[in-house]
Each structure stands twice: as C-alpha cells, then as structure tokens.
C-alpha cells in the first residue's frame, strides 16, 4: 500500500473534492479489488485517474489491452500497454483498468484483443478506431475521468461508408471535417461533466446529430430542446453537459436532425458561440461565453439565440412536443435522483415504473417512417430522426464490490448512431470484353465503359464491377481468354485498348488515314455474335504496332509519359523483358529458358537496352501499357465524377508462367498448386495450377509484393473484389505432381500425427503403408478394366507382389500428372482412343485409392484424404475400429 497523501487541496480524495456519493473510492483504488489499477502518486504533479471501461465478449484465453500515447499507456505498443481485467454486468462482459496519468490536453489510445502463446503476446483483433480522450483544464489532482467505450471496427456495417469508394466517389459531395472541438464545460463541485461522442457516416448536408434524454439538460425528451452536438472529426459528433450527482442515472438517445437553410445557419453560429456554458461560483473560467443562468439546467436550450436549435423554421416548437421513445428500457446500475425527469416514487419502484414515468408523446404529434428506419417527426420541412433500440443509460460506475463513483468527468464513446436501415445501393457486374459498342474492335474495350457509366448514373446505380483486366497472355491462344490466370499482376491486357484513341495524348496528331481504314475494316470483320479471342488479339497487336511506328512513338517524349514510366519502371521493365523472352523461346515456362531462367538486374538492363536490335519491341510494349493506363484511368476518373464506383477484381493467384514468379520465385511455392476440394459439381476437386504463396517469405518484407499490387490497382479502381478471399486464411494446396484436386489438403491446418493414429489403435509395422499408399488388388484391376485388359495394365503400370494390395505403381507412373498425360498416338483408331481413355480413368481412380496423404515437405505431417469413406481402400479395411477412427478424424479435420 502506498504512503498516505498530504492533506492539502491538490491531494484530496476524489469523493471529497466532488461531494459525490462514493467516499470510499480511493480505498478501493489503493488496496481494493484488482482492476489493473495504477496507484495515485504522492508528489504534487497534477495527475488524473482515468478509468477505462469497454464491454466486449471475449473467448476463453483472450484478454484486452489498451495502449496509447505516453509511456504509462505503452506509447501505442500493445506489448507495453495496460492489461484490462473483466467482470460480468448482467449479460455483458466489461473490461476495465484504472490508470493514473499526468494531466495533458489529450491522450490517444486504442484497444486490442490479445492472447499469449509461450509467453508471447498475439494480437488477435485490433480496434481500428483510434480514440481521443480530452482532459479538461479544470480537473484537479486525483480527479477521476470515467471513460465508457464501445468497441468499433470494420465489422459494423455502417463502417463501409468510411471507405474511399464512399468518401471519394458516392458521397464525395459530403464535406469531411477535421480538427473541430466541441465547447467544453468545466468540472464543478457536486457535478460531473458528461461528454457524449457518437459517429454517423450516413449524414447528408444539412443534417446534424443531437442528443435528447430524461433530464432537463437533454430537454426531457422534448423535440425542440435537444442538445446539439458538434462535428469534430467526420464522422464524430461531440457535446458536453454538467449533471449533478443526484441526477444519475439517466437515459438518452441520439437523433439526426434535418433542418431548413435558416436553421442550418443558426447552428453554424452555435458552433462558434458555445452552448449551455455557465460559470458557477469558484469554478474555473470557461473558454466560451455563457448563456443566461436560466438556460443552464432548464429546458430552454439555446432559447432565443438559436431559434430553438433550428428544429423549426418558423418559430419555436411547443415545449410539449415530446419524442420520448415508446417502451423505454429500465435503467441500469444506480437510481435517478432529483432533476432526472423521473419521479422518485418511480425511481424506487420496479423497472416497469421507469417506463410509466417517462414523459408521454402528445397525441397531436404526427409520426411517419423516415430514412434509416428511424421514427421521423416532420414539422415545417424539418425532421427529427430518433435512433432505434432501447434508450442508452448513463450511470455512475459500480463494478463488483468496488465503487467507482464520484467521477469529475464521464465520457460516453457510444459508437454509431443506431439505424436499422443502412445505406443501400444497386450496381451492375459485367466483363469488360462484354461491353461492346459500335466502335469496339472484336471485344469490349476500356473506353466502352464510358457509356456504361452514363447508364449506371442515369438509372441510379452507384457501382460497376468488372472481371480482372490484367494481362493473361501466357499461351498466346484462346486459353488466355480466362481472366484469372495473370501473366502479370500489374500489366493490363492488350485486348482492352481502344485503337481509335491511341493517339489522343498527342495534340494535333490524328490517326493516319490508312490505319484508320484498317481499324474500321477490323471492327466490321470481328463484329460477330461471340468474341473471337485469337483473331482479335492478333489484329489488335498488329495494328497497335503500326500505330506506334507511325506516330505513337512520339508519346515516349512527353512529360506525362516520363512521369508514368518512372512510377511504373519497377514492374514495366521486367514485364517487357519477359514478353520478349516468351516470344523468343515460344513458351512462358521460364524455368526452361536456360541461363535466363534466373533474372538479374544486369540481364534486364541488357535485354531492354536501346542499343539492342529488338529495342522497338520493348518500346512498343511500354507504349501499349501506357495507352492502356491512360484509357482505364480516364474511365475511372469519369466514373468518380458521376459518383459511380468502378470496382475491380483481384485474382487470388498468379500463373506459374508469370513475370512475378520469374522475378520473385521465393514468394511462391512453385512445387505446389492451389485449387478447391471436391464438391457436388466436381468429385475430383479443382486444380487451378497457380502456385501457393510463401507467406513466411512475404512476411519478412512486410508483404511488400501485396502492397505494390493493391496500390497499383487503386490507381484505377475505387474498390475491388478479392477472388477466393478465403485463401488469405487457408488455401487448398495440392502437390505439384497432381492433376486433380482430390489429393490436396488445407494450408495452414493442424495435421494428423503417427502418435494420434496409434492412440486410435492403428498400430503395426505396415500401418502407414496400408493407409498412405494406393490400395490396388487384382480384384480391383479386373473390376475396372475387365480380365483381359487388367492383365495388360498390371504388367505395364504396376510392380506385382508389392504394395498394400499386392500391386504398386511403377515410379514413372506414380504421379497423377503422368497418368493424366497418357494419350494414344495421332491418327489412332477409335477403339484404341476409347481403350486409352478407359485406362487413364481407371489408373487415376486407383492412384487416388488411399486414406491418408503425406505432406511432401514433411512426411511426419499427415492429412485425411477427402471423402475417404467412399474409397475402396476404406471399405476393405478388416478392422471396424480403424474405420470408425478414420471416419472421425476425417470429419474433425474437414468439418469441425
């Protein structure tokens, strides 16, 4: 226990200073229950006791940490932050800590959910919102500031309106404010300053947030006597009142007011004039002018000065205009005292008495459903939208057996205004190649999205979503029309260039007449009912080269191009070099490029040097990407000007034959593929052929590759869909020698172990062989191929007398890929083609006939094969105990 404090004014106990009901507060602070409390120092420096409280339902093993500015809060480092402790308050789990902080104007802080593994802190969930706690100048040494926070993160649906798609596009008309300050009250004897803070991203111009409640300072639920809040930092609204301790607890709600133009001007004056400020005897001077004393605690809020808060345009509303919410909830801890607006006989009674004691809504009040699903009261072209749900309760703190009363300031960080209808909008989704116009050559082009934007805006749609637009020219054939197999995560696909506009960046230079005629001829020829991908690509690349050589090369001398090249050089140069080598070798399989399979800076400089005879190929590649950039950027900016979001699509993977895997192979698991497990549509699963990510390597440089990729896309798209986003958490990884997706497993995941199998009774020298190798018997061969073909298959593809069923695949036929590649010779007769197809299908079935998959990187890690109970290997297990154990392990891994 700390030494007794000196008996002077600066060291009085909080309960003594404020005349509050909890005189034993410091006894609890120093020696009472453990709440993560830091003791008050005995020196004369002014220190404030901040009591952090936040309701949050954690899981077993989790806890909450608060960190903020200053050493005592850990300097925004969770590892050095303050650990909170919890207790139950009815159905809520409340986390709290009392921290003694040196007085300063403000502190910033945030919360995180953490756990501990081997003594190391693991951050499991971080609150995205950074709170600001303002400390009043009138606080005395030892005063208590009660902070009741609400956990806020992006999981709240309304938070989506804080994204750039809304702030910069859809709601760009709404002004963003920052750095504002709400007028401050100062603490006084026998009273607490209550500071309200709430957020709302859905406000339109002319709308403000106010608070009303069951006490005179909040207008006794009267529509015309609410407390107008100040917009400090969009979307935060704040305001303060002083409340006698005897008035706690009280109920309140937030409201959204839409006012006339005249009322809006009055409110703007109020923002600088101050509101509800008084100077009680002996209290510190207020920084804002004080209204008449009669307006301090009475119902006349801003009466006369603000036109009754601007709730009407033609004079004050009668004080009987109540908007008290019907069915208000019973109060929480504490009972209201005199001045709360609730009779004392009700305060002493049952919860139902609270509801009965609330001021009734007058019968003449006209109500209708308003925006956001909030009850709207319309008067003189002005509406008040009251938030839904039970009234909020502000009470003095009571935590377990410890009284946390007599705070000088009570801060209510209440999260978001409660709406039951959030923003709604409509949009359309289409591939760019489908947006064909009468000017398109072969397929839809970037500039063809301009009329689509007009269509969306005219019809009230606010979003256009397209499929991926990255270059996919891996094979130089129709396979490349698949938009999710990226050759480069930065380069744009040449098929989307609008050739007609390829010289628009050169003022005074028009398209040569002969090339313009060829473009028109190609447009007519390729204007078929479906896209002819190969013909379109060949035509566009040929004509693009002609345009470049005729006049397009002049773009390379412009200042705009030079700036773009500097910003894009890190990906553009490797891309151009890769395309050149792909065409030179006739394949994008860079591992077959000999010494050029491992790129170096020297190699890139040599390949792209202007001194090389092929330098025009390189420069044309640069120019083509520049034109694609210009055209897509034009669409993006035009869509934003029409308040239409352009939403892109980001594939989860990249092709193995890509610039990215060539330049940074250490970021990928090149000997693995990604896909999806079997489902109703495909019992063999899917094998997409993309390498999985080496997340450990990516983590070492702070995921720089992902940041570059996302940052690049943000030039064009205001939002983007991430294809197969589950892959960021876990991916279906398939060994590289597989052709289907059946023999995959989740990564990361918790594998099985040999000890786990042994604990389930699966023991014996040949156990792992029986479980992990394909089970092939003579009976199975006869069933799949017939007696005659079975003998030939057994002799050619198997070693007889080995393996768990008597046959083991020969090494050269052990992989799925080797079996998948079995083909008949060209010009073979139909009977032979059919026989080879039957053989290939049967052999793949046998190769997949196993129960446990070994991890190729670590044979000690075992995974159950998907749907193992349907396999012949499982059905022919002689031990029923093994069957039951394997079935349970399978279901635990995949479904539990």
PDB file of C-alpha atoms in Angstrom, residues 605-606 608-613 615 619:
ATOM      1  CA  UNK A 605      19.221  -3.843 -68.481  1.00  0.00           C
ATOM      2  CA  UNK A 606      20.829  -5.780 -71.313  1.00  0.00           C
ATOM      3  CA  UNK A 608      15.826  -3.647 -72.597  1.00  0.00           C
ATOM      4  CA  UNK A 609      18.792  -1.559 -73.717  1.00  0.00           C
ATOM      5  CA  UNK A 610      18.088   0.883 -76.600  1.00  0.00           C
ATOM      6  CA  UNK A 611      21.243  -0.475 -78.261  1.00  0.00           C
ATOM      7  CA  UNK A 612      19.645  -3.853 -78.894  1.00  0.00           C
ATOM      8  CA  UNK A 613      18.246  -4.525 -82.356  1.00  0.00           C
ATOM      9  CA  UNK A 615      14.565  -2.289 -78.807  1.00  0.00           C
ATOM     10  CA  UNK A 619       9.436   0.394 -76.501  1.00  0.00           C
TER      11      UNK A 619
END
